[in-house]
Coordinates of C-alpha atoms and ligand atoms in Angstrom, one line a residue:
M506 CA 22.0 -19.9 6.8
H507 CA 22.4 -16.4 5.4
R508 CA 19.9 -13.7 6.5
F509 CA 18.9 -11.2 3.9
I510 CA 16.7 -8.3 4.9
V511 CA 15.2 -6.0 2.3
V512 CA 13.7 -2.8 3.8
G513 CA 11.1 -1.2 1.5
G514 CA 8.8 -3.2 -0.7
G515 CA 8.5 -0.7 -3.6
A516 CA 9.3 -0.9 -7.3
G517 CA 12.8 -2.3 -6.5
G518 CA 12.6 -3.8 -3.1
L519 CA 9.5 -6.0 -3.7
E520 CA 10.9 -7.4 -6.9
L521 CA 14.2 -8.2 -5.2
A522 CA 12.6 -9.9 -2.2
T523 CA 10.3 -11.9 -4.5
R524 CA 13.1 -13.1 -6.7
L525 CA 15.4 -13.8 -3.7
G526 CA 12.6 -15.8 -2.0
D527 CA 12.1 -17.8 -5.2
R528 CA 15.8 -18.5 -5.7
Y529 CA 16.5 -19.7 -2.1
A530 CA 13.2 -21.5 -1.6
P531 CA 14.0 -24.9 0.0
H532 CA 12.3 -26.9 -2.8
K533 CA 14.7 -25.3 -5.3
N534 CA 17.7 -26.3 -3.1
K535 CA 17.0 -29.9 -2.5
G536 CA 15.2 -29.1 0.8
A537 CA 18.2 -27.2 2.2
V538 CA 17.5 -23.8 3.6
T539 CA 20.5 -21.8 2.4
A540 CA 19.2 -18.3 2.9
Q541 CA 16.3 -16.6 4.7
V542 CA 14.7 -13.6 3.1
T543 CA 12.8 -11.0 5.1
L544 CA 10.9 -8.0 3.6
V545 CA 10.1 -5.0 5.7
D546 CA 7.7 -2.3 4.8
R547 CA 5.8 0.3 6.8
N548 CA 2.6 -0.6 4.9
P549 CA 0.7 -3.9 4.6
T550 CA 0.2 -3.5 0.8
H551 CA 2.2 -2.5 -2.2
I552 CA 1.2 -0.3 -5.1
W553 CA 3.5 0.6 -7.9
K554 CA 4.3 4.3 -7.3
P555 CA 4.1 5.5 -10.9
L556 CA 0.4 4.8 -10.8
L557 CA -0.2 7.4 -8.1
H558 CA -1.0 10.2 -10.5
E559 CA -3.8 8.0 -11.9
V560 CA -5.0 7.3 -8.4
A561 CA -5.1 11.0 -7.7
A562 CA -7.0 11.7 -10.9
G563 CA -9.4 8.8 -10.1
S564 CA -8.7 6.9 -13.3
M565 CA -7.3 4.1 -11.2
D566 CA -8.8 2.5 -8.2
P567 CA -5.9 1.6 -6.0
F568 CA -7.7 -1.2 -4.3
T569 CA -7.9 -3.1 -7.6
Q570 CA -4.1 -2.8 -8.1
E571 CA -2.6 -3.3 -4.6
L572 CA -0.8 -6.4 -3.6
E573 CA -0.7 -7.7 -0.1
Y574 CA 2.8 -8.3 1.1
A575 CA 1.8 -11.2 3.4
A576 CA 0.3 -13.1 0.4
Q577 CA 3.3 -12.4 -1.9
A578 CA 5.6 -13.6 1.0
R579 CA 3.7 -16.9 1.2
W580 CA 3.7 -17.4 -2.6
H581 CA 7.4 -16.6 -3.0
H582 CA 8.9 -18.1 0.2
F583 CA 10.0 -15.0 2.1
E584 CA 8.9 -13.5 5.4
F585 CA 7.1 -10.2 5.7
Q586 CA 7.4 -7.9 8.7
Q587 CA 5.3 -4.7 8.8
G588 CA 7.0 -1.8 10.4
E589 CA 9.0 1.4 9.7
L590 CA 12.8 1.3 9.8
Q591 CA 13.7 3.3 12.9
A592 CA 17.4 2.5 13.7
L593 CA 20.4 0.6 12.5
D594 CA 23.2 -1.0 14.6
R595 CA 25.9 -1.9 12.1
A596 CA 28.3 -3.4 14.6
A597 CA 25.6 -5.9 15.8
K598 CA 24.0 -6.1 12.3
R599 CA 20.6 -5.3 13.6
I600 CA 17.8 -3.0 12.5
T601 CA 15.0 -1.8 14.7
L602 CA 11.4 -1.4 13.5
A603 CA 9.0 1.1 15.0
P604 CA 5.8 -0.2 16.6
V605 CA 2.8 -0.3 14.2
I606 CA -0.1 1.7 15.4
D607 CA -3.6 1.0 14.1
D608 CA -6.3 3.5 13.0
D609 CA -7.6 3.8 16.6
G610 CA -4.2 4.7 18.0
A611 CA -3.7 1.3 19.6
E612 CA -0.4 -0.6 19.2
L613 CA -0.8 -3.4 16.7
L614 CA 2.8 -4.6 16.6
P615 CA 5.5 -3.7 19.2
Q616 CA 9.0 -2.4 18.4
R617 CA 11.1 -5.2 16.9
V618 CA 14.7 -5.9 16.4
L619 CA 15.8 -8.0 13.3
E620 CA 19.2 -9.4 12.7
Y621 CA 20.8 -9.6 9.2
D622 CA 23.9 -10.7 7.4
T623 CA 23.0 -8.6 4.3
L624 CA 20.8 -5.6 4.5
V625 CA 19.3 -3.9 1.4
I626 CA 17.7 -0.5 1.9
A627 CA 15.1 0.4 -0.7
I628 CA 12.8 2.9 1.0
G629 CA 12.4 5.2 -2.0
S630 CA 12.0 9.0 -1.8
T631 CA 9.7 11.6 -0.4
T632 CA 8.6 15.1 -1.7
H633 CA 11.1 17.9 -1.4
F634 CA 9.4 21.2 -0.6
F635 CA 12.7 23.2 -0.8
G636 CA 11.7 25.2 2.3
V637 CA 9.0 27.1 0.4
K638 CA 6.7 28.9 2.8
G639 CA 3.3 27.2 3.2
A640 CA 4.1 24.4 0.7
P641 CA 3.9 21.5 3.2
E642 CA 0.8 22.8 4.9
Y643 CA -1.2 24.0 1.9
S644 CA -0.3 21.7 -1.0
L645 CA -0.7 18.0 -1.4
A646 CA 2.1 15.7 -2.3
L647 CA 1.8 12.4 -4.2
D648 CA 4.1 10.1 -2.2
T649 CA 1.5 7.6 -0.9
V650 CA -1.9 6.1 -1.9
G651 CA -3.4 8.0 1.1
Q652 CA -2.2 11.4 -0.3
A653 CA -3.4 10.5 -3.8
E654 CA -6.8 9.5 -2.5
R655 CA -7.1 12.7 -0.4
F656 CA -6.4 14.8 -3.5
R657 CA -9.0 12.9 -5.6
K658 CA -11.7 13.3 -2.9
R659 CA -10.9 17.0 -2.6
L660 CA -11.1 17.5 -6.3
I661 CA -14.5 15.9 -6.6
A662 CA -15.7 17.9 -3.6
A663 CA -14.4 21.1 -5.1
C664 CA -16.2 20.4 -8.4
M665 CA -19.4 19.6 -6.7
R666 CA -19.2 22.8 -4.5
A667 CA -18.2 25.0 -7.3
E668 CA -21.4 24.2 -9.2
Y669 CA -23.6 25.8 -6.5
Q670 CA -21.2 28.5 -5.3
V671 CA -21.8 32.1 -6.4
Y672 CA -18.8 33.2 -8.3
E673 CA -16.6 35.6 -6.3
P674 CA -13.6 37.3 -7.9
V675 CA -10.3 36.1 -6.5
E676 CA -10.1 37.7 -3.1
S677 CA -7.1 35.5 -2.2
A678 CA -5.0 37.0 -4.9
P679 CA -4.8 40.6 -3.8
D680 CA -1.6 41.4 -5.6
A681 CA -2.6 40.1 -9.1
S682 CA -2.0 42.9 -11.5
T683 CA -5.2 42.5 -13.4
P684 CA -8.1 41.2 -11.4
P685 CA -9.8 38.3 -13.3
T686 CA -13.3 38.8 -14.6
P687 CA -16.0 36.2 -13.8
S688 CA -16.5 35.4 -17.5
T689 CA -12.9 34.3 -18.2
E690 CA -11.9 32.7 -14.9
P691 CA -12.5 29.0 -14.3
R692 CA -14.9 28.2 -11.4
I693 CA -12.2 26.1 -9.8
Q694 CA -8.5 25.9 -10.5
V695 CA -5.9 23.2 -9.7
A696 CA -2.3 24.4 -9.6
I697 CA 0.4 21.9 -10.0
V698 CA 3.9 23.0 -9.0
G699 CA 6.6 21.3 -10.9
A700 CA 6.4 20.3 -14.6
G701 CA 8.5 17.1 -14.3
A702 CA 7.0 13.8 -15.4
T703 CA 4.6 13.6 -12.3
G704 CA 3.2 17.1 -12.8
V705 CA 2.8 16.7 -16.5
E706 CA 1.1 13.3 -16.2
L707 CA -1.2 14.5 -13.5
S708 CA -2.3 17.6 -15.5
A709 CA -3.2 15.6 -18.5
E710 CA -5.0 13.0 -16.4
L711 CA -7.0 15.7 -14.6
R712 CA -8.4 17.1 -17.8
N713 CA -9.9 13.7 -18.5
T714 CA -11.2 13.4 -14.9
A715 CA -13.1 16.7 -15.1
Q716 CA -14.8 15.5 -18.3
V717 CA -15.7 12.1 -16.9
L718 CA -17.1 13.6 -13.6
S719 CA -19.3 15.9 -15.7
A720 CA -20.4 13.0 -17.9
Y721 CA -21.5 11.1 -14.9
G722 CA -23.4 14.1 -13.6
L723 CA -21.3 14.8 -10.5
H724 CA -21.1 18.4 -11.5
K725 CA -22.6 20.5 -14.3
L726 CA -19.6 22.7 -14.9
D727 CA -18.1 23.0 -18.3
P728 CA -15.1 20.6 -17.8
R729 CA -12.8 22.5 -20.1
H730 CA -13.6 26.2 -19.2
D731 CA -14.8 25.9 -15.6
V732 CA -12.1 23.6 -14.4
G733 CA -8.7 25.3 -14.8
I734 CA -5.4 23.4 -14.6
V735 CA -2.2 25.4 -14.4
L736 CA 1.2 23.9 -14.4
I737 CA 4.0 26.0 -12.9
E738 CA 7.6 25.3 -13.6
A739 CA 10.7 27.2 -12.4
G740 CA 12.8 26.2 -15.4
P741 CA 12.6 27.6 -18.9
R742 CA 10.6 24.6 -20.2
I743 CA 8.4 21.7 -19.0
L744 CA 10.0 18.3 -18.5
P745 CA 13.5 19.9 -17.9
A746 CA 15.2 16.5 -17.4
L747 CA 14.0 15.1 -20.7
Q748 CA 15.1 16.1 -24.2
E749 CA 13.9 19.4 -25.6
R750 CA 11.9 17.8 -28.4
V751 CA 10.0 15.7 -26.0
S752 CA 9.3 18.8 -23.9
T753 CA 8.1 20.8 -27.0
S754 CA 5.9 18.0 -28.2
T755 CA 4.4 17.6 -24.7
A756 CA 3.8 21.3 -24.3
E757 CA 1.8 21.4 -27.6
L758 CA -0.3 18.5 -26.4
L759 CA -1.0 20.0 -23.0
T760 CA -1.9 23.3 -24.5
K761 CA -4.4 21.5 -26.8
L762 CA -5.9 19.9 -23.7
G763 CA -6.4 23.4 -22.2
V764 CA -3.7 23.1 -19.5
K765 CA -2.1 26.5 -18.8
L766 CA 1.7 26.4 -18.8
M767 CA 3.7 28.9 -16.7
T768 CA 7.4 28.3 -17.1
G769 CA 10.2 30.4 -15.6
E770 CA 8.1 31.0 -12.5
T771 CA 9.6 30.0 -9.1
V772 CA 7.0 29.4 -6.4
A773 CA 7.8 31.5 -3.4
E774 CA 4.8 30.8 -1.2
V775 CA 1.7 28.6 -1.1
A776 CA -1.2 29.9 0.9
P777 CA -4.9 28.8 1.1
G778 CA -6.4 29.5 -2.3
V779 CA -3.3 31.0 -3.9
V780 CA 0.2 30.3 -5.1
R781 CA 2.6 33.2 -5.1
T782 CA 5.7 33.3 -7.4
A783 CA 9.0 35.1 -6.9
S784 CA 8.1 37.4 -9.8
G785 CA 5.1 38.7 -7.9
Q786 CA 2.3 36.7 -9.6
A787 CA -0.6 35.4 -7.5
I788 CA -2.1 32.3 -9.1
R789 CA -5.5 31.2 -7.9
A790 CA -5.4 27.7 -6.6
D791 CA -8.4 25.9 -5.1
L792 CA -6.2 22.8 -4.9
T793 CA -2.4 22.8 -5.1
V794 CA -0.3 19.8 -5.8
W795 CA 3.4 19.9 -5.1
A796 CA 5.4 17.8 -7.6
A797 CA 8.6 19.9 -7.7
G798 CA 11.2 17.5 -6.6
I799 CA 12.2 14.6 -4.3
K800 CA 14.6 13.9 -1.5
A801 CA 15.4 10.7 0.4
P802 CA 13.6 9.9 3.7
A803 CA 15.1 11.7 6.7
I804 CA 15.8 8.4 8.6
L805 CA 18.7 7.7 6.2
S806 CA 20.8 10.5 7.6
Q807 CA 20.5 9.0 11.1
L808 CA 21.6 5.4 10.1
D809 CA 24.7 4.8 12.2
G810 CA 27.0 7.0 10.2
L811 CA 26.2 5.8 6.7
P812 CA 27.2 8.7 4.4
V813 CA 24.4 10.5 2.5
N814 CA 24.5 13.2 -0.2
R815 CA 22.7 16.6 -0.1
L816 CA 19.4 15.0 -1.0
G817 CA 19.8 12.6 1.9
Q818 CA 20.4 9.5 -0.4
L819 CA 22.8 6.8 0.8
V820 CA 26.0 7.1 -1.1
V821 CA 26.7 3.7 -2.8
R822 CA 29.5 2.3 -4.8
R823 CA 28.9 0.6 -8.2
T824 CA 28.4 -2.7 -6.3
L825 CA 25.5 -0.9 -4.6
Q826 CA 27.2 -1.4 -1.3
T827 CA 27.1 1.7 0.9
E828 CA 30.3 3.7 1.0
T829 CA 31.4 2.5 4.5
D830 CA 29.7 -0.8 5.0
D831 CA 30.1 -3.9 2.8
N832 CA 27.1 -5.6 4.4
V833 CA 24.6 -2.8 3.7
F834 CA 23.4 -2.2 0.2
A835 CA 20.9 0.4 -1.2
L836 CA 18.9 0.6 -4.4
G837 CA 16.3 2.8 -6.1
D838 CA 15.4 6.4 -5.3
C839 CA 17.1 6.3 -1.8
A840 CA 20.5 5.4 -3.3
A841 CA 23.0 7.9 -4.9
C842 CA 24.6 5.5 -7.4
P843 CA 27.3 6.6 -9.8
W844 CA 26.4 6.6 -13.5
P845 CA 29.8 6.3 -15.4
G846 CA 30.1 8.6 -18.3
N847 CA 27.4 10.9 -16.9
E848 CA 27.7 13.8 -14.6
R849 CA 24.6 12.9 -12.7
N850 CA 23.9 9.8 -10.6
V851 CA 21.5 7.1 -11.8
P852 CA 18.1 8.9 -12.0
P853 CA 15.3 8.2 -9.5
R854 CA 13.1 6.1 -11.8
A855 CA 11.2 2.8 -11.6
Q856 CA 13.3 1.4 -14.5
A857 CA 16.5 2.1 -12.5
A858 CA 15.0 0.5 -9.4
H859 CA 14.0 -2.5 -11.5
Q860 CA 17.4 -2.8 -13.1
Q861 CA 19.1 -2.6 -9.7
A862 CA 16.9 -5.3 -8.2
S863 CA 17.8 -7.6 -11.1
F864 CA 21.5 -6.7 -10.6
L865 CA 21.4 -7.4 -6.9
L866 CA 19.8 -10.8 -7.4
K867 CA 23.0 -11.8 -9.2
A868 CA 25.4 -9.8 -7.0
L869 CA 24.0 -11.2 -3.8
A870 CA 24.3 -14.8 -5.1
A871 CA 28.0 -14.0 -5.8
R872 CA 28.3 -12.6 -2.3
L873 CA 26.9 -15.8 -0.8
E874 CA 29.5 -17.8 -2.8
N875 CA 32.3 -15.5 -1.7
Q876 CA 32.8 -14.4 -5.3
P877 CA 33.9 -10.8 -6.2
L878 CA 30.8 -8.6 -6.7
P879 CA 30.0 -7.3 -10.2
E880 CA 29.4 -3.5 -10.8
F881 CA 26.1 -2.0 -11.7
T882 CA 25.7 -0.2 -15.1
Y883 CA 22.5 1.7 -15.7
R884 CA 21.0 1.3 -19.1
D885 CA 18.7 4.2 -20.1
F886 CA 15.9 2.9 -22.2
G887 CA 14.4 6.3 -22.6
S888 CA 11.6 8.1 -20.8
L889 CA 7.9 8.0 -21.4
V890 CA 5.3 10.5 -20.1
S891 CA 1.7 9.5 -20.1
L892 CA -0.8 12.1 -21.4
G893 CA -4.0 10.6 -20.4
H894 CA -5.9 7.6 -21.7
F895 CA -4.9 7.6 -25.3
S896 CA -1.6 9.2 -25.6
A897 CA 1.9 9.3 -24.2
V898 CA 5.1 10.9 -25.4
G899 CA 8.7 10.2 -24.9
N900 CA 12.0 8.9 -26.3
L901 CA 13.2 5.4 -26.7
M902 CA 16.9 5.0 -26.8
G903 CA 19.9 2.7 -26.4
G904 CA 19.4 -1.0 -26.6
V905 CA 15.8 -0.9 -27.7
I906 CA 16.2 0.6 -31.1
G907 CA 19.9 1.3 -31.3
G908 CA 19.5 5.1 -31.4
N909 CA 17.2 7.7 -30.0
M910 CA 13.7 8.2 -31.3
L911 CA 10.8 10.4 -30.3
I912 CA 7.6 8.5 -30.0
E913 CA 4.1 9.7 -29.3
G914 CA 0.4 8.7 -29.4
L915 CA -1.1 5.3 -29.0
F916 CA 2.2 3.4 -29.5
A917 CA 3.9 5.5 -26.8
R918 CA 0.9 4.8 -24.5
F919 CA 1.2 1.1 -25.2
M920 CA 5.0 1.2 -24.3
Y921 CA 4.2 3.2 -21.2
M922 CA 1.6 0.7 -20.0
S923 CA 4.0 -2.1 -20.7
L924 CA 6.3 -0.7 -18.0
Y925 CA 3.8 -1.6 -15.3
R926 CA 3.1 -4.9 -16.9
L927 CA 6.8 -5.7 -16.7
H928 CA 6.7 -5.0 -13.0
I929 CA 3.7 -7.3 -12.6
A930 CA 5.6 -10.0 -14.6
A931 CA 8.6 -9.6 -12.2
L932 CA 6.3 -10.2 -9.3
H933 CA 4.1 -13.0 -10.6
G934 CA 5.7 -14.4 -13.8
Y935 CA 4.6 -13.7 -17.4
A936 CA 1.6 -16.1 -17.5
R937 CA -0.1 -14.6 -14.5
M938 CA 0.7 -11.1 -15.8
V939 CA -1.3 -11.9 -18.9
L940 CA -4.2 -13.3 -16.9
D941 CA -4.1 -10.2 -14.6
T942 CA -4.1 -7.9 -17.5
F943 CA -7.1 -9.7 -19.0
A944 CA -8.9 -9.7 -15.6
H945 CA -8.4 -6.0 -15.2
W946 CA -9.6 -5.3 -18.7
L947 CA -12.8 -7.3 -18.0
R948 CA -13.3 -5.6 -14.7
R949 CA -13.1 -2.2 -16.3
T950 CA -16.1 -2.9 -18.4
T951 CA -18.4 -2.7 -15.3
L952 CA -16.6 0.3 -13.7
P953 CA -16.9 4.0 -14.4
R954 CA -13.8 5.4 -16.1
V955 CA -13.1 7.5 -13.0
K956 CA -13.6 6.5 -9.4
L957 CA -16.6 8.6 -8.3
H958 CA -16.7 8.5 -4.5
Ligands
FAD635 C1 3.2 10.1 -9.6 C2 4.5 9.4 -9.9 C3 4.7 9.0 -11.2 C4 5.9 8.3 -11.6 N1 6.1 7.9 -12.9 C5 7.2 7.3 -13.2 C6 7.3 6.7 -14.6 O1 6.5 6.9 -15.4 N2 8.5 6.0 -14.9 C7 9.5 5.8 -13.9 O2 10.5 5.2 -14.3 N3 9.4 6.3 -12.7 C8 8.2 7.0 -12.3 N4 8.1 7.5 -11.0 C9 9.3 7.3 -10.1 C10 9.2 5.9 -9.5 O3 7.9 5.7 -8.9 C11 10.3 5.7 -8.5 O4 11.5 6.0 -9.1 C12 10.3 4.3 -8.0 O5 9.1 3.9 -7.4 C13 11.4 4.1 -7.0 O6 11.4 2.8 -6.6 P1 12.0 2.4 -5.1 O7 11.9 0.9 -5.0 O8 13.3 3.1 -4.9 O9 11.0 3.1 -4.1 P2 9.4 3.0 -4.0 O10 8.8 2.4 -5.1 O11 9.0 4.4 -3.6 O12 9.2 2.1 -2.7 C14 9.6 2.5 -1.4 C15 9.0 1.5 -0.4 O13 9.6 1.8 0.9 C16 8.6 1.8 1.9 N5 9.1 2.7 3.0 C17 9.4 4.0 2.9 N6 10.0 4.4 4.1 C18 10.1 3.2 4.9 C19 10.6 3.0 6.2 N7 11.2 4.0 6.9 N8 10.5 1.7 6.6 C20 10.0 0.7 5.9 N9 9.5 0.9 4.7 C21 9.5 2.2 4.2 C22 7.4 2.4 1.2 O14 6.2 2.1 1.8 C23 7.5 1.8 -0.2 O15 6.8 0.6 -0.3 C24 6.9 8.2 -10.6 C25 6.7 8.6 -9.3 C26 5.5 9.2 -9.0 C27 5.3 9.7 -7.5

C-alpha cells in the first residue's frame, strides 16, 4: 500500500487530498486498499485564502465558509492529522509534526512522526515585510483568518472611537510638509501598503464596509470623507503584475470610490499612526495593512537540504518533484516551478495551485504504476480583481476566448465569483456546489451585508 502525505490543506493541497482520497477509496478499487492518503494542516479548518480580504472587510463571515478537515476526510476517504510541519527526514521518509497547543496553552496533540512513500508539500506563502522597519510590529498582514478578523475588529473599533474623539491634527506625522487641516483630513485613515491584487481588492471592499457600518448606525461618520483609504505602491502604477490597461481601468474605478492612490512611494518605516516613505512623506495611518509581497514559510529552508530560491520556495522540476528528491513534490505558492516561455516562474495564484493539484492527481497515478511522469504546463486564464460587491476588472486570455480581452463590471464580478465556486466544486462536486451556493444566498437574506461585531 502506497502512503501519500499532503502537507497543507489550502487551495491546492485540499483539492489534491480530496481527489486522491476519492480515487483510491476501497469501494472504487474492488475493496482493495491500494493507497493511503493523509492530509496534514496546522489548522482544523480550511478557508479559501482569496476570501481573506472580504473577511477583513467584514463582507464575509469566515465561519459560514470554513470547511472542517476532519469532516472532509471522512467524506472523501483520507485521514486528517492536525499539526505544523516541523522536520523532514528524507532518508527515512518521515516527517515530524509539532505538538498542537490549545487556547489555554495546554498540549492537545503530542509531537508525531508520519511515514510516507510520496510527500507533497503545499504549505502556501506568508507575508514578506522586506525588512522594513516597524512593518511586522505595526502593520497587519492578511495571511490567516485570525489576522483578517483582527483587522476587521480594529476597523470597527476605530470607526466607533473616531465618532466621539475630538479631532487632533496629525501629531504622529511631524515631518509632513503641510500640516493637514481638520476640515480636509478624514477622521480615520487606513493605509494599505502594496497595490497588488490583495491591496486593491481590500481598498475597494473597505469603501463598502465604511458605508454599511454607517448605514447600520455603528458610527455616524461620513463614510466617504471621514474614513480615508490610501493605497501606497512602490512601482509606477497599481497592479504592477497585470496588464497596463487593467491597471489604468482599476485606478479610475478606485479614484471614483474615493481611494487615494500613491504610486512611486517606497515605504521606509511603519510606526504607530504613521507610515513614512523613502521620499520623506509621512502618511497618517490609524490602521496599516501590509500587502506588499509574499515569501515561502521559513520552515522550507530547513527541510533536510531541499533547495529553495531567494523567496524560500522549494525549487521544483516540471514534474513538480523537488530538485534533489524524487519522492518529495511541491505545489502552489511554496513551489518555484518553471514556466516555459516565460522569464518568471508559475505565479503564486489560486488558479496555479488548482491546476497543479489536478496535474498531480494524474502524475501520482502514473508514479504508482511506475510510468514516466508527465510535465506540468501552466495555462494562464487571465487575472481578475474584485472591486467590491458589484464590480471586478481583469483580463481573460488563452483558452477561454482565444485571445486577451479586458473585462469589467458585473460580468467580471460573476467570473471572479465563479473561481471560488470552482474550488467548492473540486471539493464537493458540482451538484453540492450548486446547493451550497443557493444555501449561502438564502442565508445572506437574514444577515447584515457586513459582519458587525
Ligand atoms: C487576500 C488574498 C486575495 C487573493 N486573491 C486571489 C485571487 O483573486 N486569485 C488568485 O488566483 N489568487 C489569489 N490569492 C492568492 C491565493 O490565495 C494563493 O495563491 C493560493 O491560496 C495558494 O494556494 P496554496 O495551496 O499554495 O496555499 P494556501 O491556500 O495558502 O494553503 C496553505 C495551507 O498550508 C497550511 N500550512 C501552512 N504552513 C503549514 C505548516 N508548517 N504545516 C502544516 N500546514 C501548514 C495553511 O494552514 C494552509 O491551509 C489571494 C491571496 C490573498 C491573501
